[in-house]
XYZ file of C-alpha atoms in Angstrom:
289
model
C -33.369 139.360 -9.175
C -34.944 137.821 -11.969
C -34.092 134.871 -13.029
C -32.950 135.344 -16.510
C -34.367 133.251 -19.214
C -31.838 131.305 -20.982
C -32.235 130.809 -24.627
C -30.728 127.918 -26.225
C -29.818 127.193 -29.735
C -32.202 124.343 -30.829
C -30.157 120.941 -31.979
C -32.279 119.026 -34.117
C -31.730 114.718 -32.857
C -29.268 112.732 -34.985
C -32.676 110.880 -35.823
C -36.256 111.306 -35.854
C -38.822 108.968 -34.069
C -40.109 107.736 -37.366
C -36.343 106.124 -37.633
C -35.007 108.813 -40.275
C -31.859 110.498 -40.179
C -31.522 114.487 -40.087
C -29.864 115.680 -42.792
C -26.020 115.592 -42.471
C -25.707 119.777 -42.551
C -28.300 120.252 -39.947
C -26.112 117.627 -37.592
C -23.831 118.283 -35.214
C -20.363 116.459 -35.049
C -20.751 114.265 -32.052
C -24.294 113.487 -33.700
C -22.529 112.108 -37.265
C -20.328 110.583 -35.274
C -23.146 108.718 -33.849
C -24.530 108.048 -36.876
C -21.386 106.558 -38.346
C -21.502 104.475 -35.342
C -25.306 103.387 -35.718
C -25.121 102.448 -39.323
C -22.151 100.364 -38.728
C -23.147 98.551 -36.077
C -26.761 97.920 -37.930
C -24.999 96.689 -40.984
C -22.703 93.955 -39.520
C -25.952 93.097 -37.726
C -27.731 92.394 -40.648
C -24.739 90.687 -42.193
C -24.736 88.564 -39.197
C -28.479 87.668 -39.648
C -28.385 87.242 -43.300
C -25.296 84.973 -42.999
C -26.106 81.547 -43.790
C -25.524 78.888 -41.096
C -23.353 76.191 -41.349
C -22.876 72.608 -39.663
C -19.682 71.267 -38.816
C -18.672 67.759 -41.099
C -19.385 65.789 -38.442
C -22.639 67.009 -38.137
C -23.757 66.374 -41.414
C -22.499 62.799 -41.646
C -24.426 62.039 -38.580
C -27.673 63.969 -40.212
C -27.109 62.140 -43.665
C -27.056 58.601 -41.884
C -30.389 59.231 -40.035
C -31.797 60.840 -43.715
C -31.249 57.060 -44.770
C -32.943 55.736 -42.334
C -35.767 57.479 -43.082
C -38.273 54.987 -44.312
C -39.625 56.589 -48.080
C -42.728 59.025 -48.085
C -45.555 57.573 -48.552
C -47.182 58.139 -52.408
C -50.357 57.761 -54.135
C -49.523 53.902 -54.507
C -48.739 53.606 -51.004
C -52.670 54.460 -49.370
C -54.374 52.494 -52.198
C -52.109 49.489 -51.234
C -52.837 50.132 -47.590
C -56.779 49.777 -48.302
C -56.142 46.622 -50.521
C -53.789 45.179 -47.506
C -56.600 44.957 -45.156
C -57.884 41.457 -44.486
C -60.972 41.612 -45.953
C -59.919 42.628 -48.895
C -57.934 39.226 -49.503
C -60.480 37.172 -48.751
C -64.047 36.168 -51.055
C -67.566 37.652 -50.393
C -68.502 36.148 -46.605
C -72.441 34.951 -46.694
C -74.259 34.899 -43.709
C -77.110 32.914 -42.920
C -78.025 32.858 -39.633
C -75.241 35.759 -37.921
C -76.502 37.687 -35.608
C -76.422 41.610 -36.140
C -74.225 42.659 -33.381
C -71.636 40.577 -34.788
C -72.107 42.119 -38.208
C -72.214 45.170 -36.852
C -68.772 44.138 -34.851
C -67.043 43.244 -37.570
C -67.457 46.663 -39.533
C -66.567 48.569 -36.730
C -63.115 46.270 -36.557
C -62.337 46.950 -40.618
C -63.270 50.909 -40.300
C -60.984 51.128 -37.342
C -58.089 49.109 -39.309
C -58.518 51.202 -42.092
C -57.739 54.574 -40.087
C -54.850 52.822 -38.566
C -53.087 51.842 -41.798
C -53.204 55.261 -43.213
C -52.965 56.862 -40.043
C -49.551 55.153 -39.414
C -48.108 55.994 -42.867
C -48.374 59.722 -42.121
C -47.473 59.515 -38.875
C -44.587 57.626 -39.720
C -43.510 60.870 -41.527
C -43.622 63.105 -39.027
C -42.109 61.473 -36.507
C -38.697 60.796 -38.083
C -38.907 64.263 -39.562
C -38.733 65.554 -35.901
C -35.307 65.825 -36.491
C -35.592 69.165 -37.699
C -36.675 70.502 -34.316
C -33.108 69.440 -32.546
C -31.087 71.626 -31.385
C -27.717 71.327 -33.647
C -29.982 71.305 -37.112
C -33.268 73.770 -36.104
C -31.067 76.741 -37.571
C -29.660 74.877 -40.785
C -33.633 73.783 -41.637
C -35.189 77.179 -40.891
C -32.769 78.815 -43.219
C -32.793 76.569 -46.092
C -36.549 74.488 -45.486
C -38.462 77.424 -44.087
C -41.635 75.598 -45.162
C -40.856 72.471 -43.654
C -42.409 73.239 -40.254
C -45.619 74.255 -42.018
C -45.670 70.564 -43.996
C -44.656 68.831 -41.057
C -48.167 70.521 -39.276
C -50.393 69.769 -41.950
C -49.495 66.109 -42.041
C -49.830 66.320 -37.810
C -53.423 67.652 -38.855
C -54.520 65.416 -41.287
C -53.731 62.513 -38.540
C -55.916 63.958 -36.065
C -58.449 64.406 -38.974
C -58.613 60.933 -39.844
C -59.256 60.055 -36.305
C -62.091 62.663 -36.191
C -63.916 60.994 -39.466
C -63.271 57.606 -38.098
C -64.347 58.630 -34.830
C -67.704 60.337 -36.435
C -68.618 57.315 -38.485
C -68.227 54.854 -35.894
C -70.255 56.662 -33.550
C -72.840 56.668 -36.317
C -72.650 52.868 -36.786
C -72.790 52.352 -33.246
C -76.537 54.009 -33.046
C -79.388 51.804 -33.376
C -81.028 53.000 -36.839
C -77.788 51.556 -38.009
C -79.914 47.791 -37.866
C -78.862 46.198 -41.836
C -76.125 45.444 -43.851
C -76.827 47.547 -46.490
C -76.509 50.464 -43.979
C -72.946 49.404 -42.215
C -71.443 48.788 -45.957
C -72.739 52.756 -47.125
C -70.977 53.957 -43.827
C -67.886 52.124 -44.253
C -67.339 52.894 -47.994
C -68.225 56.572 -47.548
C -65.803 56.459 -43.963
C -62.934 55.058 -45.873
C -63.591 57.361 -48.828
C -63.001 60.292 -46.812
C -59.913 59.339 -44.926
C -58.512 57.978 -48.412
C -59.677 61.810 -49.854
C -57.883 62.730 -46.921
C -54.756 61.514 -47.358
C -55.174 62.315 -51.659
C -54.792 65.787 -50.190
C -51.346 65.134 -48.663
C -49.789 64.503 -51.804
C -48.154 67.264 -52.756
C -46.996 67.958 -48.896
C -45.365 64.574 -49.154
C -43.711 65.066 -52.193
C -41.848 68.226 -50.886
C -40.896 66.228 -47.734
C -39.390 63.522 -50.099
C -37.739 66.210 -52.362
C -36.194 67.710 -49.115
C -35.132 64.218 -47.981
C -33.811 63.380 -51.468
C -31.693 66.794 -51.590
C -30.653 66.080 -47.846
C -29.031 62.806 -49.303
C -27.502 64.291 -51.725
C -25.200 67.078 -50.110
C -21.600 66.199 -49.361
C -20.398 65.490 -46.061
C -18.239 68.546 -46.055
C -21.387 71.850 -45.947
C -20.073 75.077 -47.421
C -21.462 77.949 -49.146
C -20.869 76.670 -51.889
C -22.260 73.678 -51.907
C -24.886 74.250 -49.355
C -28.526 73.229 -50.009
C -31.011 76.119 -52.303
C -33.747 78.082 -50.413
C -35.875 78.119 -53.185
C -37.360 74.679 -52.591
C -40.814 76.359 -50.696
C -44.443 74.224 -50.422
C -46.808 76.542 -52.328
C -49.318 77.773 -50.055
C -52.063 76.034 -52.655
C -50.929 72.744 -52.183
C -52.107 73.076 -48.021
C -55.643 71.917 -49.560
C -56.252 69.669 -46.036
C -60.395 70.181 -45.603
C -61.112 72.157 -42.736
C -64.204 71.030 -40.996
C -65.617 70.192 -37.387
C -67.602 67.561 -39.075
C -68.281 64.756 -41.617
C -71.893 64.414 -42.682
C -72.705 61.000 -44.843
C -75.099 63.094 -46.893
C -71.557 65.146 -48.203
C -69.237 62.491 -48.136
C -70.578 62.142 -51.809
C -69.098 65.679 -52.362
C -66.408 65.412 -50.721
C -65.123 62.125 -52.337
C -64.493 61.780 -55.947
C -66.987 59.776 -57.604
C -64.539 57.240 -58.924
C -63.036 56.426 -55.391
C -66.588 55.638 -53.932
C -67.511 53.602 -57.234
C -63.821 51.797 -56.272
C -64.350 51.437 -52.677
C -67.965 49.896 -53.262
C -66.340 47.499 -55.630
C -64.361 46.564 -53.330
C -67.391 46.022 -50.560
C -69.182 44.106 -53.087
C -66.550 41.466 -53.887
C -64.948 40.961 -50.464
C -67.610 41.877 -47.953
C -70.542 40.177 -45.852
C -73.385 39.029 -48.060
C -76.787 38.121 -47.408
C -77.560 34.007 -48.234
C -81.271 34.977 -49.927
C -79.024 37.589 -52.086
C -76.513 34.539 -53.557
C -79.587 32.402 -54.001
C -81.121 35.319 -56.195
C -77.755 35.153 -58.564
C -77.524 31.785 -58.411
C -80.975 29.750 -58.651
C -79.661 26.498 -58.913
C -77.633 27.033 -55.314
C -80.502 27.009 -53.394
């Protein structure tokens, strides 16, 4: 015999591959049923992931006493104090008679290398304490309310390895042998600390939403609830990420790079606290020789 072809009614599914429901009359019961079900089970999920989390008080005592430990971010004021620090800036013009070059040379190389360390240090300062955020107990609590802070806390580890890229580009550059006067180790130090100072000009307004998160971190009470729990509105605009991206440093763009006023500073600077030649203070003062 034949086998007889059995005809089926066709059930359309309780939902579609593009995630839609069928329409309630075209649904079985054991298929609303399992739509009931689904819907229920995907709401208290998203509940659950929209839920705000929450630290226990002892917790957040411990969190606020390392906040205050914090040493303060770093401002404007802060890297133009760091360049002034540096020991040759507290000391008068140096005049050389009979130094040799290589010293000269030496000596540069020593104050470009300080330089990079003292503003190196204040931004790396930063993000190490701020590595807080990546422990265990608190990574939740600072993704939900400080969702930007991870992307701050990577431009600031960038702009450190910048810095050591532009120092370690203009040292290289003093180091070769056309680099053979004085004139020529002063342009690369003032245009080398002009861009690491430009550098670090950028990080401003990353800092300040560190320090506003820090400041609002001291602030909360020791006991976290809803109601009292920390905004989410306090985001880094994308715009203020303005860190230069480039494999390079060229001296002939440093000039467009820095602002005008910060080389005209930083040559100032050179002028009254660096080496100078002896013939060049005989010139300004005839009576010396």
């Amino acid at each position: 015999m034949k086998n007889r072809r059995r005809w089926k009614k066709k059930i359309p599914p309780a939902m579609w591959s593009d995630g839609s429901f069928a329409s309630p009359a075209a649904q079985t019961r054991p298929q609303r049923r399992r739509r009931r079900r689904y819907l229920s089970v995907e709401l208290d999920f998203r509940a659950e992931m929209n839920k705000a989390p929450s630290m226990d008080k002892e917790s957040m005592v411990e969190l606020k006493k390392r906040f205050k430990k914090m040493s303060v971010v770093p401002d404007e004021n802060s890297f133009s104090n760091a360049i002034l620090s540096l020991k040759e800036h507290q000391k008068p013009a140096i005049v050389i008679k009979n130094t040799s070059f290589p010293d000269v040379r030496f000596f540069y190389l020593s104050n470009l290398r300080l330089a990079r360390l003292c503003i190196q240090a204040k931004l790396s300062t930063v993000f190490r304490e701020f590595t807080i955020i990546n422990e265990p107990a608190c990574i939740d609590f600072f993704e939900h309310y400080f969702d930007d802070l991870d992307l701050a806390l990577a431009q600031l580890k960038y702009a450190t390895q910048l810095l050591m890229k532009i120092a370690r580009y203009f040292i290289q550059l003093m180091e070769k042998d056309d680099c053979n006067t004085l004139d020529r180790c002063k342009y690369l130090k003032v245009n080398a600390i002009g861009c690491m100072y430009t550098v670090a000009m950028t990080c401003l307004p990353i800092l300040a939403y560190i320090e506003k998160v820090r400041q609002h971190m001291l602030a909360q009470d020791d006991d976290p609830t809803h109601e009292n729990a920390p905004p989410s509105h306090i985001v880094l605009a994308k715009e203020d990420c303005t860190i230069p991206h480039t494999s390079a440093f060229e001296v002939e763009k440093a000039a467009g790079l820095v602002h005008p006023d910060t080389l005209r500073w930083l040559e100032e600077l050179e002028e009254k606290h660096g080496f100078r030649m002896h013939d060049d203070c005989a010139q300004e003062h005839p009576l010396a020789a």
